PDB file of C-alpha atoms in Angstrom:
ATOM      1  CA  MET A   1       0.043   0.060   0.011  1.00 79.00           C
ATOM      2  CA  LEU A   2       1.228   3.479  -0.952  1.00 85.00           C
ATOM      3  CA  PRO A   3       2.370   5.795   2.016  1.00 86.00           C
ATOM      4  CA  LEU A   4       0.087   8.880   2.437  1.00 85.00           C
ATOM      5  CA  LYS A   5       2.467  11.315   0.453  1.00 89.00           C
ATOM      6  CA  SER A   6       2.683   8.982  -2.489  1.00 89.00           C
ATOM      7  CA  ARG A   7      -0.965   8.120  -2.362  1.00 89.00           C
ATOM      8  CA  ALA A   8      -1.939  11.779  -2.527  1.00 90.00           C
ATOM      9  CA  ALA A   9       0.272  12.470  -5.581  1.00 90.00           C
ATOM     10  CA  PHE A  10      -0.871   9.193  -7.247  1.00 90.00           C
ATOM     11  CA  CYS A  11      -4.672  10.006  -6.808  1.00 90.00           C
ATOM     12  CA  ARG A  12      -4.293  13.843  -7.726  1.00 92.00           C
ATOM     13  CA  THR A  13      -2.209  13.103 -10.919  1.00 92.00           C
ATOM     14  CA  LEU A  14      -4.536  10.212 -11.892  1.00 91.00           C
ATOM     15  CA  ALA A  15      -7.400  12.478 -11.441  1.00 91.00           C
ATOM     16  CA  ASP A  16      -5.942  15.165 -13.700  1.00 92.00           C
ATOM     17  CA  GLN A  17      -5.246  12.581 -16.381  1.00 90.00           C
ATOM     18  CA  LEU A  18      -8.634  11.279 -16.479  1.00 88.00           C
ATOM     19  CA  ALA A  19     -10.308  14.755 -16.257  1.00 89.00           C
ATOM     20  CA  ALA A  20      -8.291  15.694 -19.222  1.00 89.00           C
ATOM     21  CA  GLY A  21      -9.746  12.703 -21.351  1.00 88.00           C
ATOM     22  CA  VAL A  22      -6.822  10.338 -21.235  1.00 89.00           C
ATOM     23  CA  ASP A  23      -7.872   6.618 -21.315  1.00 87.00           C
ATOM     24  CA  PRO A  24      -7.443   4.779 -17.829  1.00 85.00           C
ATOM     25  CA  LEU A  25      -4.636   2.463 -19.164  1.00 87.00           C
ATOM     26  CA  THR A  26      -2.530   5.351 -20.433  1.00 90.00           C
ATOM     27  CA  ALA A  27      -3.297   7.436 -17.352  1.00 88.00           C
ATOM     28  CA  ALA A  28      -2.298   4.554 -15.039  1.00 87.00           C
ATOM     29  CA  GLY A  29       0.902   3.990 -17.084  1.00 88.00           C
ATOM     30  CA  THR A  30       1.912   7.554 -16.760  1.00 88.00           C
ATOM     31  CA  VAL A  31       1.108   7.726 -12.895  1.00 88.00           C
ATOM     32  CA  THR A  32       2.725   4.457 -12.061  1.00 87.00           C
ATOM     33  CA  ALA A  33       5.909   5.427 -13.797  1.00 86.00           C
ATOM     34  CA  ALA A  34       6.615   8.009 -11.055  1.00 84.00           C
ATOM     35  CA  LEU A  35       6.012   5.515  -8.400  1.00 84.00           C
ATOM     36  CA  PRO A  36       8.993   4.300  -6.292  1.00 83.00           C
ATOM     37  CA  SER A  37      10.730   1.203  -7.736  1.00 82.00           C
ATOM     38  CA  ARG A  38       9.493  -1.054  -4.881  1.00 86.00           C
ATOM     39  CA  THR A  39       5.914  -0.738  -6.026  1.00 85.00           C
ATOM     40  CA  ARG A  40       6.813  -1.875  -9.537  1.00 86.00           C
ATOM     41  CA  PRO A  41       5.040  -5.314  -8.935  1.00 88.00           C
ATOM     42  CA  ALA A  42       1.894  -3.569  -7.798  1.00 88.00           C
ATOM     43  CA  ALA A  43       2.058  -1.147 -10.698  1.00 87.00           C
ATOM     44  CA  ASP A  44       2.438  -4.108 -13.171  1.00 89.00           C
ATOM     45  CA  ARG A  45      -0.712  -5.775 -11.600  1.00 90.00           C
ATOM     46  CA  LEU A  46      -2.643  -2.734 -12.036  1.00 89.00           C
ATOM     47  CA  LEU A  47      -1.609  -2.139 -15.803  1.00 89.00           C
ATOM     48  CA  ALA A  48      -2.396  -5.876 -16.356  1.00 90.00           C
ATOM     49  CA  SER A  49      -5.885  -5.626 -14.911  1.00 89.00           C
ATOM     50  CA  LEU A  50      -6.710  -2.564 -16.838  1.00 88.00           C
ATOM     51  CA  SER A  51      -5.577  -4.126 -20.037  1.00 90.00           C
ATOM     52  CA  ARG A  52      -8.029  -6.949 -19.379  1.00 89.00           C
ATOM     53  CA  GLY A  53     -10.876  -4.423 -19.218  1.00 87.00           C
ATOM     54  CA  GLU A  54     -11.229  -4.529 -15.398  1.00 88.00           C
ATOM     55  CA  PRO A  55     -13.015  -1.516 -13.620  1.00 87.00           C
ATOM     56  CA  PHE A  56     -10.537   1.002 -12.282  1.00 85.00           C
ATOM     57  CA  SER A  57     -11.526   0.371  -8.600  1.00 86.00           C
ATOM     58  CA  ARG A  58     -11.151  -3.521  -9.095  1.00 89.00           C
ATOM     59  CA  ALA A  59      -7.872  -3.188 -10.789  1.00 89.00           C
ATOM     60  CA  LEU A  60      -6.533  -0.936  -8.028  1.00 87.00           C
ATOM     61  CA  GLY A  61      -7.741  -3.512  -5.438  1.00 87.00           C
ATOM     62  CA  GLU A  62      -5.785  -6.282  -7.143  1.00 88.00           C
ATOM     63  CA  ALA A  63      -2.740  -4.043  -7.248  1.00 88.00           C
ATOM     64  CA  GLY A  64      -2.963  -3.314  -3.376  1.00 88.00           C
ATOM     65  CA  LEU A  65      -2.006   0.235  -3.954  1.00 87.00           C
ATOM     66  CA  LEU A  66      -4.922   1.792  -1.991  1.00 87.00           C
ATOM     67  CA  PRO A  67      -6.755   0.854   1.301  1.00 85.00           C
ATOM     68  CA  PRO A  68     -10.130  -0.944   1.024  1.00 83.00           C
ATOM     69  CA  SER A  69     -12.044   2.210   2.237  1.00 80.00           C
ATOM     70  CA  ASP A  70     -10.573   4.214  -0.756  1.00 85.00           C
ATOM     71  CA  LEU A  71     -11.388   1.333  -3.163  1.00 87.00           C
ATOM     72  CA  ALA A  72     -15.132   1.394  -1.875  1.00 85.00           C
ATOM     73  CA  LEU A  73     -15.289   5.178  -2.590  1.00 85.00           C
ATOM     74  CA  LEU A  74     -13.727   4.734  -6.009  1.00 87.00           C
ATOM     75  CA  ALA A  75     -16.249   2.096  -6.883  1.00 87.00           C
ATOM     76  CA  ILE A  76     -19.044   4.588  -6.063  1.00 85.00           C
ATOM     77  CA  GLY A  77     -17.415   7.271  -8.026  1.00 84.00           C
ATOM     78  CA  GLU A  78     -17.219   4.964 -11.093  1.00 85.00           C
ATOM     79  CA  ARG A  79     -20.819   4.189 -10.925  1.00 83.00           C
ATOM     80  CA  SER A  80     -21.854   7.707 -10.529  1.00 82.00           C
ATOM     81  CA  GLY A  81     -19.443   9.090 -13.245  1.00 83.00           C
ATOM     82  CA  ALA A  82     -17.417  10.965 -10.629  1.00 84.00           C
ATOM     83  CA  LEU A  83     -14.286   8.943 -10.680  1.00 86.00           C
ATOM     84  CA  ALA A  84     -11.931  12.011 -11.091  1.00 88.00           C
ATOM     85  CA  GLU A  85     -13.679  13.985  -8.354  1.00 87.00           C
ATOM     86  CA  VAL A  86     -13.415  11.164  -5.990  1.00 87.00           C
ATOM     87  CA  LEU A  87      -9.727  10.728  -6.820  1.00 90.00           C
ATOM     88  CA  ARG A  88      -9.212  14.473  -6.074  1.00 90.00           C
ATOM     89  CA  GLU A  89     -11.047  14.039  -2.739  1.00 86.00           C
ATOM     90  CA  LEU A  90      -9.074  10.958  -1.814  1.00 88.00           C
ATOM     91  CA  ALA A  91      -5.769  12.950  -2.413  1.00 90.00           C
ATOM     92  CA  ASP A  92      -7.222  15.881  -0.224  1.00 89.00           C
ATOM     93  CA  VAL A  93      -7.867  13.199   2.568  1.00 85.00           C
ATOM     94  CA  ALA A  94      -4.490  11.724   2.296  1.00 87.00           C
ATOM     95  CA  GLU A  95      -2.850  15.242   2.460  1.00 89.00           C
ATOM     96  CA  GLU A  96      -4.880  16.088   5.528  1.00 84.00           C
ATOM     97  CA  THR A  97      -4.286  12.869   7.157  1.00 82.00           C
ATOM     98  CA  ARG A  98      -0.647  13.348   6.825  1.00 85.00           C
ATOM     99  CA  ALA A  99      -0.899  16.907   8.216  1.00 85.00           C
ATOM    100  CA  LEU A 100      -2.882  15.714  11.171  1.00 77.00           C
ATOM    101  CA  ARG A 101      -0.272  13.017  12.054  1.00 77.00           C
ATOM    102  CA  GLY A 102       2.378  15.786  11.807  1.00 81.00           C
ATOM    103  CA  GLN A 103       0.412  17.946  14.156  1.00 77.00           C
ATOM    104  CA  ILE A 104       0.037  15.171  16.693  1.00 73.00           C
ATOM    105  CA  LEU A 105       3.805  14.478  16.592  1.00 75.00           C
ATOM    106  CA  ALA A 106       4.531  18.123  16.898  1.00 78.00           C
ATOM    107  CA  GLY A 107       2.251  18.231  19.998  1.00 74.00           C
ATOM    108  CA  LEU A 108       4.090  15.316  21.605  1.00 75.00           C
ATOM    109  CA  ALA A 109       7.494  16.535  20.819  1.00 81.00           C
ATOM    110  CA  LEU A 110       7.677  18.932  23.865  1.00 82.00           C
ATOM    111  CA  PRO A 111       6.426  16.268  26.428  1.00 81.00           C
ATOM    112  CA  ALA A 112       8.854  13.780  25.018  1.00 83.00           C
ATOM    113  CA  PHE A 113      11.602  16.229  25.326  1.00 86.00           C
ATOM    114  CA  ASN A 114      10.719  17.005  28.938  1.00 87.00           C
ATOM    115  CA  LEU A 115      10.587  13.485  29.907  1.00 85.00           C
ATOM    116  CA  LEU A 116      13.910  12.687  28.307  1.00 86.00           C
ATOM    117  CA  SER A 117      15.474  15.671  30.035  1.00 88.00           C
ATOM    118  CA  ALA A 118      14.115  14.364  33.329  1.00 88.00           C
ATOM    119  CA  CYS A 119      15.569  10.938  32.702  1.00 87.00           C
ATOM    120  CA  PHE A 120      19.025  12.453  32.459  1.00 87.00           C
ATOM    121  CA  ILE A 121      18.626  15.039  35.321  1.00 89.00           C
ATOM    122  CA  VAL A 122      17.006  12.913  37.987  1.00 86.00           C
ATOM    123  CA  PRO A 123      20.064  10.494  38.360  1.00 86.00           C
ATOM    124  CA  LEU A 124      22.568  13.285  37.987  1.00 84.00           C
ATOM    125  CA  PRO A 125      22.949  14.005  41.685  1.00 86.00           C
ATOM    126  CA  ALA A 126      24.133  10.327  42.332  1.00 83.00           C
ATOM    127  CA  LEU A 127      26.727  10.842  39.725  1.00 81.00           C
ATOM    128  CA  VAL A 128      27.979  14.163  41.140  1.00 82.00           C
ATOM    129  CA  LEU A 129      28.454  12.614  44.650  1.00 82.00           C
ATOM    130  CA  GLY A 130      30.618   9.922  43.300  1.00 80.00           C
ATOM    131  CA  GLY A 131      28.536   7.443  41.327  1.00 78.00           C
ATOM    132  CA  SER A 132      29.897   5.724  38.270  1.00 85.00           C
ATOM    133  CA  THR A 133      29.313   6.922  34.851  1.00 87.00           C
ATOM    134  CA  ALA A 134      28.186   3.458  33.810  1.00 87.00           C
ATOM    135  CA  ARG A 135      25.428   3.369  36.478  1.00 87.00           C
ATOM    136  CA  TYR A 136      24.239   7.029  35.565  1.00 86.00           C
ATOM    137  CA  LEU A 137      24.010   6.075  31.771  1.00 87.00           C
ATOM    138  CA  LEU A 138      22.088   2.974  32.660  1.00 87.00           C
ATOM    139  CA  SER A 139      19.761   4.779  35.051  1.00 87.00           C
ATOM    140  CA  ALA A 140      19.234   7.576  32.470  1.00 87.00           C
ATOM    141  CA  LEU A 141      18.839   5.518  29.291  1.00 87.00           C
ATOM    142  CA  SER A 142      16.669   2.780  30.697  1.00 88.00           C
ATOM    143  CA  PRO A 143      13.417   4.620  31.142  1.00 85.00           C
ATOM    144  CA  PRO A 144      13.377   6.118  27.443  1.00 86.00           C
ATOM    145  CA  LEU A 145      14.371   2.785  25.914  1.00 88.00           C
ATOM    146  CA  VAL A 146      11.726   0.919  27.651  1.00 87.00           C
ATOM    147  CA  LEU A 147       9.143   3.592  26.770  1.00 82.00           C
ATOM    148  CA  ALA A 148      10.384   3.425  23.088  1.00 84.00           C
ATOM    149  CA  ALA A 149       9.978  -0.299  23.087  1.00 86.00           C
ATOM    150  CA  ILE A 150       6.467  -0.061  24.563  1.00 78.00           C
ATOM    151  CA  GLY A 151       5.554   2.813  21.995  1.00 75.00           C
ATOM    152  CA  PHE A 152       6.830   0.612  19.121  1.00 79.00           C
ATOM    153  CA  GLY A 153       4.930  -2.462  20.259  1.00 76.00           C
ATOM    154  CA  ILE A 154       1.656  -0.382  20.605  1.00 68.00           C
ATOM    155  CA  ALA A 155       2.184   1.113  17.148  1.00 70.00           C
ATOM    156  CA  ARG A 156       2.626  -2.353  15.502  1.00 74.00           C
ATOM    157  CA  LEU A 157      -0.472  -3.648  17.513  1.00 67.00           C
ATOM    158  CA  ALA A 158      -2.522  -0.578  16.439  1.00 63.00           C
ATOM    159  CA  ARG A 159      -1.858  -1.530  12.788  1.00 66.00           C
ATOM    160  CA  ARG A 160      -2.960  -5.089  13.193  1.00 68.00           C
ATOM    161  CA  ALA A 161      -5.793  -4.583  15.769  1.00 64.00           C
ATOM    162  CA  SER A 162      -9.412  -4.273  14.745  1.00 65.00           C
ATOM    163  CA  GLY A 163     -11.212  -1.054  14.882  1.00 66.00           C
ATOM    164  CA  ALA A 164     -13.397  -2.149  17.814  1.00 69.00           C
ATOM    165  CA  ALA A 165     -10.299  -3.313  19.769  1.00 73.00           C
ATOM    166  CA  LEU A 166      -8.680   0.092  19.178  1.00 71.00           C
ATOM    167  CA  ASP A 167     -11.767   2.088  20.258  1.00 72.00           C
ATOM    168  CA  ARG A 168     -12.114  -0.055  23.514  1.00 75.00           C
ATOM    169  CA  TRP A 169      -8.380   0.484  24.413  1.00 75.00           C
ATOM    170  CA  LEU A 170      -7.833   4.079  23.197  1.00 72.00           C
ATOM    171  CA  ARG A 171     -11.220   5.873  24.019  1.00 74.00           C
ATOM    172  CA  PRO A 172     -10.679   5.588  27.844  1.00 77.00           C
ATOM    173  CA  LEU A 173      -7.190   7.138  27.890  1.00 73.00           C
ATOM    174  CA  PRO A 174      -7.160  10.764  28.926  1.00 72.00           C
ATOM    175  CA  VAL A 175      -5.356  12.503  25.894  1.00 70.00           C
ATOM    176  CA  VAL A 176      -5.110   9.759  23.342  1.00 71.00           C
ATOM    177  CA  GLY A 177      -8.712   8.999  23.756  1.00 76.00           C
ATOM    178  CA  ARG A 178      -9.679  12.583  22.825  1.00 78.00           C
ATOM    179  CA  ILE A 179      -7.420  12.652  19.816  1.00 77.00           C
ATOM    180  CA  TRP A 180      -8.892   9.123  18.657  1.00 76.00           C
ATOM    181  CA  HIS A 181     -12.474  10.487  19.031  1.00 78.00           C
ATOM    182  CA  GLU A 182     -11.550  13.694  17.007  1.00 79.00           C
ATOM    183  CA  LEU A 183      -9.905  11.605  14.192  1.00 79.00           C
ATOM    184  CA  GLU A 184     -12.962   9.339  14.055  1.00 80.00           C
ATOM    185  CA  CYS A 185     -15.317  12.283  13.690  1.00 82.00           C
ATOM    186  CA  TRP A 186     -13.006  13.926  11.210  1.00 80.00           C
ATOM    187  CA  ARG A 187     -12.904  10.629   9.217  1.00 80.00           C
ATOM    188  CA  PHE A 188     -16.692  10.348   9.334  1.00 83.00           C
ATOM    189  CA  PHE A 189     -17.536  13.909   8.229  1.00 83.00           C
ATOM    190  CA  ARG A 190     -14.784  14.082   5.654  1.00 81.00           C
ATOM    191  CA  THR A 191     -16.048  10.671   4.074  1.00 82.00           C
ATOM    192  CA  LEU A 192     -19.526  12.109   4.253  1.00 83.00           C
ATOM    193  CA  ALA A 193     -18.624  15.322   2.331  1.00 82.00           C
ATOM    194  CA  LEU A 194     -16.906  13.279  -0.294  1.00 79.00           C
ATOM    195  CA  LEU A 195     -20.044  11.089  -0.858  1.00 81.00           C
ATOM    196  CA  THR A 196     -22.031  14.204  -1.445  1.00 79.00           C
ATOM    197  CA  ARG A 197     -20.224  14.469  -4.856  1.00 74.00           C
ATOM    198  CA  THR A 198     -21.594  11.137  -5.977  1.00 76.00           C
ATOM    199  CA  SER A 199     -24.995  10.021  -6.829  1.00 74.00           C
ATOM    200  CA  LEU A 200     -25.332   7.900  -3.591  1.00 76.00           C
ATOM    201  CA  GLY A 201     -28.268   8.771  -1.504  1.00 79.00           C
ATOM    202  CA  LEU A 202     -28.115  10.585   1.909  1.00 78.00           C
ATOM    203  CA  VAL A 203     -29.036   7.637   4.053  1.00 77.00           C
ATOM    204  CA  ASP A 204     -26.668   5.327   2.227  1.00 79.00           C
ATOM    205  CA  SER A 205     -23.995   8.104   2.431  1.00 81.00           C
ATOM    206  CA  VAL A 206     -24.393   8.329   6.234  1.00 80.00           C
ATOM    207  CA  THR A 207     -24.213   4.456   6.516  1.00 79.00           C
ATOM    208  CA  PHE A 208     -21.048   4.315   4.399  1.00 79.00           C
ATOM    209  CA  ALA A 209     -19.313   7.100   6.221  1.00 80.00           C
ATOM    210  CA  ALA A 210     -19.907   5.501   9.402  1.00 77.00           C
ATOM    211  CA  GLY A 211     -18.568   2.094   8.091  1.00 75.00           C
ATOM    212  CA  ALA A 212     -15.404   4.040   7.133  1.00 73.00           C
ATOM    213  CA  CYS A 213     -14.542   4.840  10.763  1.00 75.00           C
ATOM    214  CA  ARG A 214     -12.157   2.423  12.346  1.00 71.00           C
ATOM    215  CA  GLY A 215     -14.059   2.291  15.618  1.00 69.00           C
ATOM    216  CA  SER A 216     -17.402   0.545  16.025  1.00 68.00           C
ATOM    217  CA  ARG A 217     -19.008   3.423  18.156  1.00 69.00           C
ATOM    218  CA  MET A 218     -20.223   5.467  15.062  1.00 65.00           C
ATOM    219  CA  ARG A 219     -21.700   2.375  13.426  1.00 65.00           C
ATOM    220  CA  GLU A 220     -23.274   1.126  16.556  1.00 70.00           C
ATOM    221  CA  GLY A 221     -24.881   4.623  17.164  1.00 69.00           C
ATOM    222  CA  LEU A 222     -26.168   4.824  13.753  1.00 66.00           C
ATOM    223  CA  ALA A 223     -27.682   1.332  13.908  1.00 60.00           C
ATOM    224  CA  ALA A 224     -29.465   2.259  17.233  1.00 63.00           C
ATOM    225  CA  ALA A 225     -30.724   5.476  15.524  1.00 60.00           C
ATOM    226  CA  GLU A 226     -32.114   3.302  12.603  1.00 56.00           C
ATOM    227  CA  ILE A 227     -33.792   0.935  15.077  1.00 52.00           C
ATOM    228  CA  GLY A 228     -35.321   3.767  16.996  1.00 55.00           C
ATOM    229  CA  ARG A 229     -36.577   5.450  13.775  1.00 54.00           C
ATOM    230  CA  ALA A 230     -38.121   2.017  12.724  1.00 50.00           C
ATOM    231  CA  HIS A 231     -40.109   1.853  15.920  1.00 53.00           C
ATOM    232  CA  VAL A 232     -41.377   5.331  15.599  1.00 52.00           C
TER     233      VAL A 232
END
């Protein structure tokens, strides 16, 4: 799967090519030529699928260049004749997601620096009073290394865990839970705004946008609302 920066460039360039009237196979060949060499097998699968006459969304799915949520939106765009517009919106979403991640990392930079400074300052008196340098370095470096290992493990687990599990683990946390909730709301409303450019109905658009969220809270709330409306 393409990283966010490459995904944004891929979708935007492809949208421009299709909007200019270039046929899908030629447009895909032009766009994939600019991709990193490690994606060459996926690009070859995309071109092979398109040459067989496969729909664009299915060809991209076989290539594995885009996530499933993007492919579902592209399929809707194909059916409604708004493929180029959906591709532009997906490029905007990828860029905005990348910017949000950068803002989150920037917000965590100062607390991380303060924690690292404390790890080196707290054991410093023992060194000044005659402690060994080796013991000081061990005391100073052990906490950040342990925290880094825990963070790396959590990041790998988050990539593999289901949305329901992430929602259950992250939502109760003081700061992370708020960020997770805001990202879920942003993902829901951003997808809903994208779907307004297609021919999908409002109810189906809301259902699809809720399904695009990683957590199950939005889908469960929507299902409860549907059940309540059915009993009215």
